[in-house]
Amino acid sequence: MDLGINGKKAIICAASKGLGKGCAESLVREGVDVTICARTPETLEATAEEIRAFGGGAVTTVACDITTPEGRAAVLEACPEPDILVNNAGGPPPGDFRDWDRDIWIAAVDANMLTPIFLIKDVVDGMMDRKFGRIVNITSSAVKAPIEILGLSNGARAGLTGFIAGLSRKTVAANVTINNLLPGPFDTERMHANIKVAADKAGADLEEMTKKKAASNPAGRFGTPHEFGEYCAFLCSEQAGYVTGQNLLMDGGNYPGTF
Ligand code: NAD
């Protein structure tokens, strides 16, 4: 299927690794010119080289912390009129809510709620004027079914989800859609770091726990960043203009509910 986005411009946040990188790869293959960011220049450049090898769209890099106003300004300077915005940032640390003070909560809300909201604020009116926009927020399956050790994520992302539910109905008539993609367990550094925390807490063997977690998923495995990127690319397609305000779970069937 031709997704109809060849030549479009995209910002993909936090994309040197994992799910953001998967999204960048899929969009570049579709001929989208992408601006990707991450904090460490060397890692980011190495990723850009890898993605360029696929051919397709151009890859621009901006080494920055996307959770800061300066970082967001630098990304927008590199790509002032994006057609596509993929919001992403590192997830907050796992732990026990009794250990989290106000500063820790504010950092989580900043990264996983306010950063995407401010980026949307900066680009959405231009998208509506140009009559094309696709915004995808990478959130988490924790929005639908909270994960015990990820209270910061459960809380901050719920705030973003509520905001998007309102805004996404105001932009779709101008062909600007806003959706949330909710990853379940995907094979990335972040997921393995979370399993390690759980294994340490339980005094369990890391390898055993990783195998058990993969086997306990109905798919019998973790998802891949490539699968995630392809779903994201479809949501960014010309064809997906009638999908907005949705929380799209991608978890191998892990969530047990009927709906
Ligand atoms: P990852 O650790 O593999 O990759 C994160 C990427 O974000 C890296 O490129 C890193 O450099 C970049 N990054 C982190 N903080 C940044 C910042 N402040 N500014 C710029 N770049 C930054 O993580 P992932 O597994 O790809 O996760 C992506 C998001 O999805 C996270 O918010 C995570 O919590 C969420 N998530 C992941 C899973 C999973 O199973 N992998 C499940 C649910 C939710």
mmCIF file of C-alpha atoms and ligand atoms in Angstrom:
data_model
loop_
_atom_site.group_PDB
_atom_site.id
_atom_site.type_symbol
_atom_site.label_atom_id
_atom_site.label_comp_id
_atom_site.label_asym_id
_atom_site.label_seq_id
_atom_site.Cartn_x
_atom_site.Cartn_y
_atom_site.Cartn_z
ATOM 1 C CA MET A 1 0.000 0.000 0.000
ATOM 2 C CA ASP A 2 1.322 3.435 -0.896
ATOM 3 C CA LEU A 3 0.751 5.497 2.240
ATOM 4 C CA GLY A 4 0.634 8.721 0.243
ATOM 5 C CA ILE A 5 3.171 10.575 2.419
ATOM 6 C CA ASN A 6 6.210 10.581 0.151
ATOM 7 C CA GLY A 7 7.872 14.010 0.448
ATOM 8 C CA LYS A 8 6.134 14.931 3.717
ATOM 9 C CA LYS A 9 8.167 16.231 6.677
ATOM 10 C CA ALA A 10 8.178 14.627 10.107
ATOM 11 C CA ILE A 11 9.531 15.279 13.572
ATOM 12 C CA ILE A 12 10.167 12.104 15.525
ATOM 13 C CA CYS A 13 11.154 12.722 19.107
ATOM 14 C CA ALA A 14 13.498 10.505 21.122
ATOM 15 C CA ALA A 15 14.413 8.364 18.149
ATOM 16 C CA SER A 16 17.992 7.145 18.507
ATOM 17 C CA LYS A 17 16.772 3.818 19.906
ATOM 18 C CA GLY A 18 13.733 1.672 20.479
ATOM 19 C CA LEU A 19 10.234 2.612 19.376
ATOM 20 C CA GLY A 20 11.087 6.127 18.149
ATOM 21 C CA LYS A 21 13.804 4.690 15.944
ATOM 22 C CA GLY A 22 11.353 2.104 14.590
ATOM 23 C CA CYS A 23 8.942 4.914 13.648
ATOM 24 C CA ALA A 24 11.723 6.906 11.957
ATOM 25 C CA GLU A 25 12.788 3.881 9.893
ATOM 26 C CA SER A 26 9.274 3.170 8.666
ATOM 27 C CA LEU A 27 8.574 6.798 7.757
ATOM 28 C CA VAL A 28 11.897 7.204 5.929
ATOM 29 C CA ARG A 29 11.124 4.080 3.905
ATOM 30 C CA GLU A 30 7.868 5.789 2.874
ATOM 31 C CA GLY A 31 9.870 8.735 1.533
ATOM 32 C CA VAL A 32 9.224 11.066 4.488
ATOM 33 C CA ASP A 33 11.989 13.544 5.395
ATOM 34 C CA VAL A 34 12.504 13.055 9.112
ATOM 35 C CA THR A 35 14.048 15.167 11.845
ATOM 36 C CA ILE A 36 15.033 12.942 14.728
ATOM 37 C CA CYS A 37 16.311 13.892 18.148
ATOM 38 C CA ALA A 38 17.946 12.315 21.173
ATOM 39 C CA ARG A 39 20.313 13.639 23.802
ATOM 40 C CA THR A 40 23.596 11.910 22.900
ATOM 41 C CA PRO A 41 25.045 13.186 19.585
ATOM 42 C CA GLU A 42 27.150 10.075 18.858
ATOM 43 C CA THR A 43 24.289 7.616 19.305
ATOM 44 C CA LEU A 44 21.950 9.857 17.345
ATOM 45 C CA GLU A 45 24.372 10.181 14.414
ATOM 46 C CA ALA A 46 24.988 6.431 14.336
ATOM 47 C CA THR A 47 21.218 5.859 14.191
ATOM 48 C CA ALA A 48 20.819 8.461 11.443
ATOM 49 C CA GLU A 49 23.455 6.660 9.366
ATOM 50 C CA GLU A 50 21.628 3.347 9.849
ATOM 51 C CA ILE A 51 18.298 4.868 8.804
ATOM 52 C CA ARG A 52 19.770 6.648 5.773
ATOM 53 C CA ALA A 53 20.917 3.258 4.499
ATOM 54 C CA PHE A 54 17.251 2.314 3.928
ATOM 55 C CA GLY A 55 16.939 5.021 1.283
ATOM 56 C CA GLY A 56 13.789 7.110 0.913
ATOM 57 C CA GLY A 57 13.472 10.371 2.826
ATOM 58 C CA ALA A 58 16.258 12.549 4.224
ATOM 59 C CA VAL A 59 17.340 12.300 7.866
ATOM 60 C CA THR A 60 18.207 15.415 9.913
ATOM 61 C CA THR A 61 19.469 15.115 13.485
ATOM 62 C CA VAL A 62 19.103 17.455 16.443
ATOM 63 C CA ALA A 63 20.965 16.457 19.607
ATOM 64 C CA CYS A 64 18.838 17.808 22.458
ATOM 65 C CA ASP A 65 16.715 17.026 25.456
ATOM 66 C CA ILE A 66 13.183 17.201 24.071
ATOM 67 C CA THR A 67 11.744 17.779 27.551
ATOM 68 C CA THR A 68 13.321 21.259 27.696
ATOM 69 C CA PRO A 69 12.030 24.424 25.960
ATOM 70 C CA GLU A 70 15.480 24.830 24.328
ATOM 71 C CA GLY A 71 15.364 21.269 22.990
ATOM 72 C CA ARG A 72 11.913 21.750 21.498
ATOM 73 C CA ALA A 73 12.962 25.081 19.946
ATOM 74 C CA ALA A 74 15.996 23.441 18.324
ATOM 75 C CA VAL A 75 13.869 20.675 16.804
ATOM 76 C CA LEU A 76 11.323 23.174 15.490
ATOM 77 C CA GLU A 77 14.100 25.294 14.011
ATOM 78 C CA ALA A 78 15.285 22.248 12.058
ATOM 79 C CA CYS A 79 11.733 21.375 10.950
ATOM 80 C CA PRO A 80 9.478 24.421 11.359
ATOM 81 C CA GLU A 81 6.478 23.106 9.392
ATOM 82 C CA PRO A 82 6.137 19.384 10.034
ATOM 83 C CA ASP A 83 3.306 17.396 8.445
ATOM 84 C CA ILE A 84 3.839 14.603 10.945
ATOM 85 C CA LEU A 85 4.771 14.728 14.633
ATOM 86 C CA VAL A 86 5.620 11.607 16.617
ATOM 87 C CA ASN A 87 5.811 12.503 20.291
ATOM 88 C CA ASN A 88 8.071 10.372 22.419
ATOM 89 C CA ALA A 89 10.450 10.681 25.364
ATOM 90 C CA GLY A 90 12.100 8.321 27.781
ATOM 91 C CA GLY A 91 9.657 6.828 30.251
ATOM 92 C CA PRO A 92 9.835 7.813 33.916
ATOM 93 C CA PRO A 93 11.748 5.549 36.308
ATOM 94 C CA PRO A 94 9.981 2.645 37.987
ATOM 95 C CA GLY A 95 9.699 2.542 41.761
ATOM 96 C CA ASP A 96 7.472 2.975 44.799
ATOM 97 C CA PHE A 97 5.302 6.086 45.052
ATOM 98 C CA ARG A 98 6.381 6.527 48.678
ATOM 99 C CA ASP A 99 9.841 7.475 47.405
ATOM 100 C CA TRP A 100 8.687 10.110 44.896
ATOM 101 C CA ASP A 101 8.764 13.752 45.890
ATOM 102 C CA ARG A 102 7.295 16.714 44.019
ATOM 103 C CA ASP A 103 10.384 17.187 41.809
ATOM 104 C CA ILE A 104 10.214 13.584 40.616
ATOM 105 C CA TRP A 105 6.520 13.923 39.790
ATOM 106 C CA ILE A 106 7.059 17.237 37.984
ATOM 107 C CA ALA A 107 9.827 15.675 35.847
ATOM 108 C CA ALA A 108 7.484 12.839 34.827
ATOM 109 C CA VAL A 109 4.621 15.207 34.027
ATOM 110 C CA ASP A 110 7.023 17.440 32.092
ATOM 111 C CA ALA A 111 8.410 14.601 29.978
ATOM 112 C CA ASN A 112 5.338 12.487 29.365
ATOM 113 C CA MET A 113 2.492 14.984 29.436
ATOM 114 C CA LEU A 114 3.597 18.602 28.932
ATOM 115 C CA THR A 115 6.358 18.023 26.347
ATOM 116 C CA PRO A 116 3.967 16.484 23.795
ATOM 117 C CA ILE A 117 1.311 19.089 24.598
ATOM 118 C CA PHE A 118 3.722 21.991 23.988
ATOM 119 C CA LEU A 119 4.980 20.461 20.736
ATOM 120 C CA ILE A 120 1.408 19.978 19.548
ATOM 121 C CA LYS A 121 0.665 23.598 20.475
ATOM 122 C CA ASP A 122 3.609 24.714 18.324
ATOM 123 C CA VAL A 123 2.658 22.766 15.189
ATOM 124 C CA VAL A 124 -1.066 22.049 15.134
ATOM 125 C CA ASP A 125 -2.338 25.389 13.803
ATOM 126 C CA GLY A 126 0.089 25.259 10.859
ATOM 127 C CA MET A 127 -1.042 21.714 10.106
ATOM 128 C CA MET A 128 -4.676 22.815 10.158
ATOM 129 C CA ASP A 129 -3.913 25.746 7.821
ATOM 130 C CA ARG A 130 -2.155 23.356 5.408
ATOM 131 C CA LYS A 131 -5.014 20.819 5.697
ATOM 132 C CA PHE A 132 -2.783 17.887 6.558
ATOM 133 C CA GLY A 133 -1.385 16.724 9.865
ATOM 134 C CA ARG A 134 -0.741 13.441 11.614
ATOM 135 C CA ILE A 135 0.222 13.438 15.274
ATOM 136 C CA VAL A 136 1.031 10.191 17.047
ATOM 137 C CA ASN A 137 1.852 10.131 20.748
ATOM 138 C CA ILE A 138 3.750 7.119 22.011
ATOM 139 C CA THR A 139 2.192 6.474 25.418
ATOM 140 C CA SER A 140 1.870 3.060 27.070
ATOM 141 C CA SER A 141 -0.403 0.111 27.688
ATOM 142 C CA ALA A 142 -0.179 1.378 31.289
ATOM 143 C CA VAL A 143 -2.812 3.972 30.301
ATOM 144 C CA LYS A 144 -5.315 1.139 29.873
ATOM 145 C CA ALA A 145 -4.046 -1.231 32.551
ATOM 146 C CA PRO A 146 -1.698 0.353 35.114
ATOM 147 C CA ILE A 147 1.648 -1.311 35.796
ATOM 148 C CA GLU A 148 2.416 -1.425 39.519
ATOM 149 C CA ILE A 149 6.024 -0.212 39.442
ATOM 150 C CA LEU A 150 5.323 2.485 36.839
ATOM 151 C CA GLY A 151 3.093 4.801 38.862
ATOM 152 C CA LEU A 152 4.747 7.912 37.398
ATOM 153 C CA SER A 153 3.992 6.691 33.884
ATOM 154 C CA ASN A 154 0.439 5.600 34.782
ATOM 155 C CA GLY A 155 -0.288 9.065 36.158
ATOM 156 C CA ALA A 156 1.478 11.411 33.720
ATOM 157 C CA ARG A 157 0.304 9.622 30.581
ATOM 158 C CA ALA A 158 -3.295 9.555 31.778
ATOM 159 C CA GLY A 159 -3.138 13.364 31.817
ATOM 160 C CA LEU A 160 -1.916 13.478 28.217
ATOM 161 C CA THR A 161 -4.593 10.991 27.171
ATOM 162 C CA GLY A 162 -7.384 13.146 28.602
ATOM 163 C CA PHE A 163 -6.063 16.255 26.866
ATOM 164 C CA ILE A 164 -5.758 14.502 23.494
ATOM 165 C CA ALA A 165 -9.303 13.143 23.757
ATOM 166 C CA GLY A 166 -10.572 16.712 23.718
ATOM 167 C CA LEU A 167 -8.218 18.295 21.178
ATOM 168 C CA SER A 168 -8.342 15.521 18.589
ATOM 169 C CA ARG A 169 -12.031 16.245 17.885
ATOM 170 C CA LYS A 170 -11.206 19.885 17.145
ATOM 171 C CA THR A 171 -8.575 19.243 14.468
ATOM 172 C CA VAL A 172 -9.886 16.355 12.390
ATOM 173 C CA ALA A 173 -12.140 18.473 10.162
ATOM 174 C CA ALA A 174 -8.941 20.153 8.943
ATOM 175 C CA ASN A 175 -7.454 16.696 8.186
ATOM 176 C CA VAL A 176 -5.254 16.773 11.276
ATOM 177 C CA THR A 177 -5.533 13.592 13.313
ATOM 178 C CA ILE A 178 -4.131 12.964 16.781
ATOM 179 C CA ASN A 179 -3.867 9.442 18.132
ATOM 180 C CA ASN A 180 -2.043 7.629 20.901
ATOM 181 C CA LEU A 181 -0.166 4.406 20.297
ATOM 182 C CA LEU A 182 -0.015 2.262 23.438
ATOM 183 C CA PRO A 183 2.895 -0.169 23.429
ATOM 184 C CA GLY A 184 2.755 -3.288 25.537
ATOM 185 C CA PRO A 185 6.060 -5.153 25.936
ATOM 186 C CA PHE A 186 8.448 -4.301 23.087
ATOM 187 C CA ASP A 187 11.998 -5.508 22.744
ATOM 188 C CA THR A 188 13.859 -2.303 23.601
ATOM 189 C CA GLU A 189 16.465 -1.207 26.158
ATOM 190 C CA ARG A 190 13.752 0.438 28.214
ATOM 191 C CA MET A 191 11.747 -2.765 28.527
ATOM 192 C CA HIS A 192 14.788 -4.810 29.536
ATOM 193 C CA ALA A 193 15.706 -2.187 32.140
ATOM 194 C CA ASN A 194 12.204 -2.466 33.621
ATOM 195 C CA ILE A 195 12.412 -6.254 33.740
ATOM 196 C CA LYS A 196 15.720 -5.946 35.585
ATOM 197 C CA VAL A 197 14.119 -3.722 38.238
ATOM 198 C CA ALA A 198 11.302 -6.256 38.671
ATOM 199 C CA ALA A 199 13.767 -9.176 38.807
ATOM 200 C CA ASP A 200 15.962 -7.431 41.390
ATOM 201 C CA LYS A 201 12.906 -6.590 43.497
ATOM 202 C CA ALA A 202 11.707 -10.184 43.396
ATOM 203 C CA GLY A 203 15.234 -11.636 43.837
ATOM 204 C CA ALA A 204 14.653 -13.546 40.572
ATOM 205 C CA ASP A 205 17.044 -14.508 37.782
ATOM 206 C CA LEU A 206 16.944 -11.866 35.025
ATOM 207 C CA GLU A 207 17.162 -14.275 32.089
ATOM 208 C CA GLU A 208 14.470 -16.514 33.564
ATOM 209 C CA MET A 209 12.182 -13.589 34.216
ATOM 210 C CA THR A 210 12.693 -12.232 30.683
ATOM 211 C CA LYS A 211 11.822 -15.633 29.164
ATOM 212 C CA LYS A 212 8.794 -15.954 31.425
ATOM 213 C CA LYS A 213 7.543 -12.501 30.497
ATOM 214 C CA ALA A 214 7.840 -13.191 26.773
ATOM 215 C CA ALA A 215 6.150 -16.588 27.149
ATOM 216 C CA SER A 216 3.302 -15.130 29.222
ATOM 217 C CA ASN A 217 2.270 -12.838 26.352
ATOM 218 C CA PRO A 218 -0.446 -14.400 24.143
ATOM 219 C CA ALA A 219 1.911 -13.887 21.191
ATOM 220 C CA GLY A 220 4.623 -15.796 23.088
ATOM 221 C CA ARG A 221 7.117 -13.007 22.437
ATOM 222 C CA PHE A 222 7.826 -9.293 22.708
ATOM 223 C CA GLY A 223 6.898 -6.878 19.935
ATOM 224 C CA THR A 224 9.593 -5.441 17.685
ATOM 225 C CA PRO A 225 10.305 -1.738 17.059
ATOM 226 C CA HIS A 226 9.804 -2.481 13.351
ATOM 227 C CA GLU A 227 6.218 -3.671 13.935
ATOM 228 C CA PHE A 228 5.589 -0.586 16.023
ATOM 229 C CA GLY A 229 7.045 1.715 13.352
ATOM 230 C CA GLU A 230 4.872 0.216 10.637
ATOM 231 C CA TYR A 231 1.684 0.790 12.651
ATOM 232 C CA CYS A 232 2.799 4.346 13.329
ATOM 233 C CA ALA A 233 3.476 4.914 9.615
ATOM 234 C CA PHE A 234 -0.043 3.758 8.766
ATOM 235 C CA LEU A 235 -1.518 6.207 11.292
ATOM 236 C CA CYS A 236 0.521 8.914 9.543
ATOM 237 C CA SER A 237 -0.785 7.915 6.129
ATOM 238 C CA GLU A 238 -3.117 9.777 3.818
ATOM 239 C CA GLN A 239 -5.571 6.873 4.261
ATOM 240 C CA ALA A 240 -5.800 7.268 8.065
ATOM 241 C CA GLY A 241 -7.576 10.648 7.974
ATOM 242 C CA TYR A 242 -10.736 9.258 9.624
ATOM 243 C CA VAL A 243 -8.927 7.842 12.679
ATOM 244 C CA THR A 244 -8.551 10.353 15.493
ATOM 245 C CA GLY A 245 -8.656 10.508 19.271
ATOM 246 C CA GLN A 246 -7.970 6.794 19.551
ATOM 247 C CA ASN A 247 -5.879 4.894 22.059
ATOM 248 C CA LEU A 248 -4.495 2.073 19.982
ATOM 249 C CA LEU A 249 -3.104 -0.772 21.984
ATOM 250 C CA MET A 250 -0.319 -2.841 20.469
ATOM 251 C CA ASP A 251 0.562 -5.580 22.902
ATOM 252 C CA GLY A 252 0.296 -9.035 21.321
ATOM 253 C CA GLY A 253 -3.109 -9.458 22.959
ATOM 254 C CA ASN A 254 -1.753 -9.009 26.476
ATOM 255 C CA TYR A 255 -4.659 -6.856 27.687
ATOM 256 C CA PRO A 256 -7.335 -9.393 28.608
ATOM 257 C CA GLY A 257 -10.491 -7.313 28.066
ATOM 258 C CA THR A 258 -13.084 -7.794 25.326
ATOM 259 C CA PHE A 259 -12.780 -4.118 24.370
HETATM 260 P P1 NAD B 1 14.329 3.224 24.756
HETATM 261 O O1 NAD B 1 14.982 3.494 26.059
HETATM 262 O O2 NAD B 1 14.671 1.998 24.025
HETATM 263 O O3 NAD B 1 14.554 4.472 23.788
HETATM 264 C C1 NAD B 1 14.264 5.758 24.242
HETATM 265 C C2 NAD B 1 14.792 6.769 23.244
HETATM 266 O O4 NAD B 1 14.457 8.054 23.740
HETATM 267 C C3 NAD B 1 16.304 6.765 23.095
HETATM 268 O O5 NAD B 1 16.619 7.096 21.769
HETATM 269 C C4 NAD B 1 16.743 7.902 24.027
HETATM 270 O O6 NAD B 1 17.982 8.446 23.656
HETATM 271 C C5 NAD B 1 15.607 8.883 23.805
HETATM 272 N N1 NAD B 1 15.366 9.828 24.865
HETATM 273 C C6 NAD B 1 15.057 9.538 26.163
HETATM 274 N N2 NAD B 1 14.847 10.665 26.838
HETATM 275 C C7 NAD B 1 15.002 11.697 25.968
HETATM 276 C C8 NAD B 1 14.924 13.109 26.084
HETATM 277 N N3 NAD B 1 14.637 13.686 27.246
HETATM 278 N N4 NAD B 1 15.148 13.865 24.979
HETATM 279 C C9 NAD B 1 15.444 13.293 23.798
HETATM 280 N N5 NAD B 1 15.549 11.960 23.645
HETATM 281 C C10 NAD B 1 15.330 11.171 24.715
HETATM 282 O O7 NAD B 1 12.764 3.304 25.094
HETATM 283 P P2 NAD B 1 11.518 2.676 24.279
HETATM 284 O O8 NAD B 1 11.274 1.320 24.804
HETATM 285 O O9 NAD B 1 11.664 2.925 22.861
HETATM 286 O O10 NAD B 1 10.336 3.564 24.888
HETATM 287 C C11 NAD B 1 9.817 4.724 24.259
HETATM 288 C C12 NAD B 1 8.645 5.201 25.083
HETATM 289 O O11 NAD B 1 7.637 4.185 25.081
HETATM 290 C C13 NAD B 1 9.004 5.464 26.535
HETATM 291 O O12 NAD B 1 8.300 6.577 27.015
HETATM 292 C C14 NAD B 1 8.530 4.200 27.230
HETATM 293 O O13 NAD B 1 8.222 4.394 28.572
HETATM 294 C C15 NAD B 1 7.301 3.856 26.405
HETATM 295 N N6 NAD B 1 6.948 2.439 26.519
HETATM 296 C C16 NAD B 1 7.790 1.467 26.092
HETATM 297 C C17 NAD B 1 7.416 0.146 26.230
HETATM 298 C C18 NAD B 1 8.327 -1.000 25.785
HETATM 299 O O14 NAD B 1 8.007 -2.146 26.049
HETATM 300 N N7 NAD B 1 9.415 -0.753 25.148
HETATM 301 C C19 NAD B 1 6.174 -0.193 26.782
HETATM 302 C C20 NAD B 1 5.327 0.829 27.199
HETATM 303 C C21 NAD B 1 5.731 2.146 27.059
#
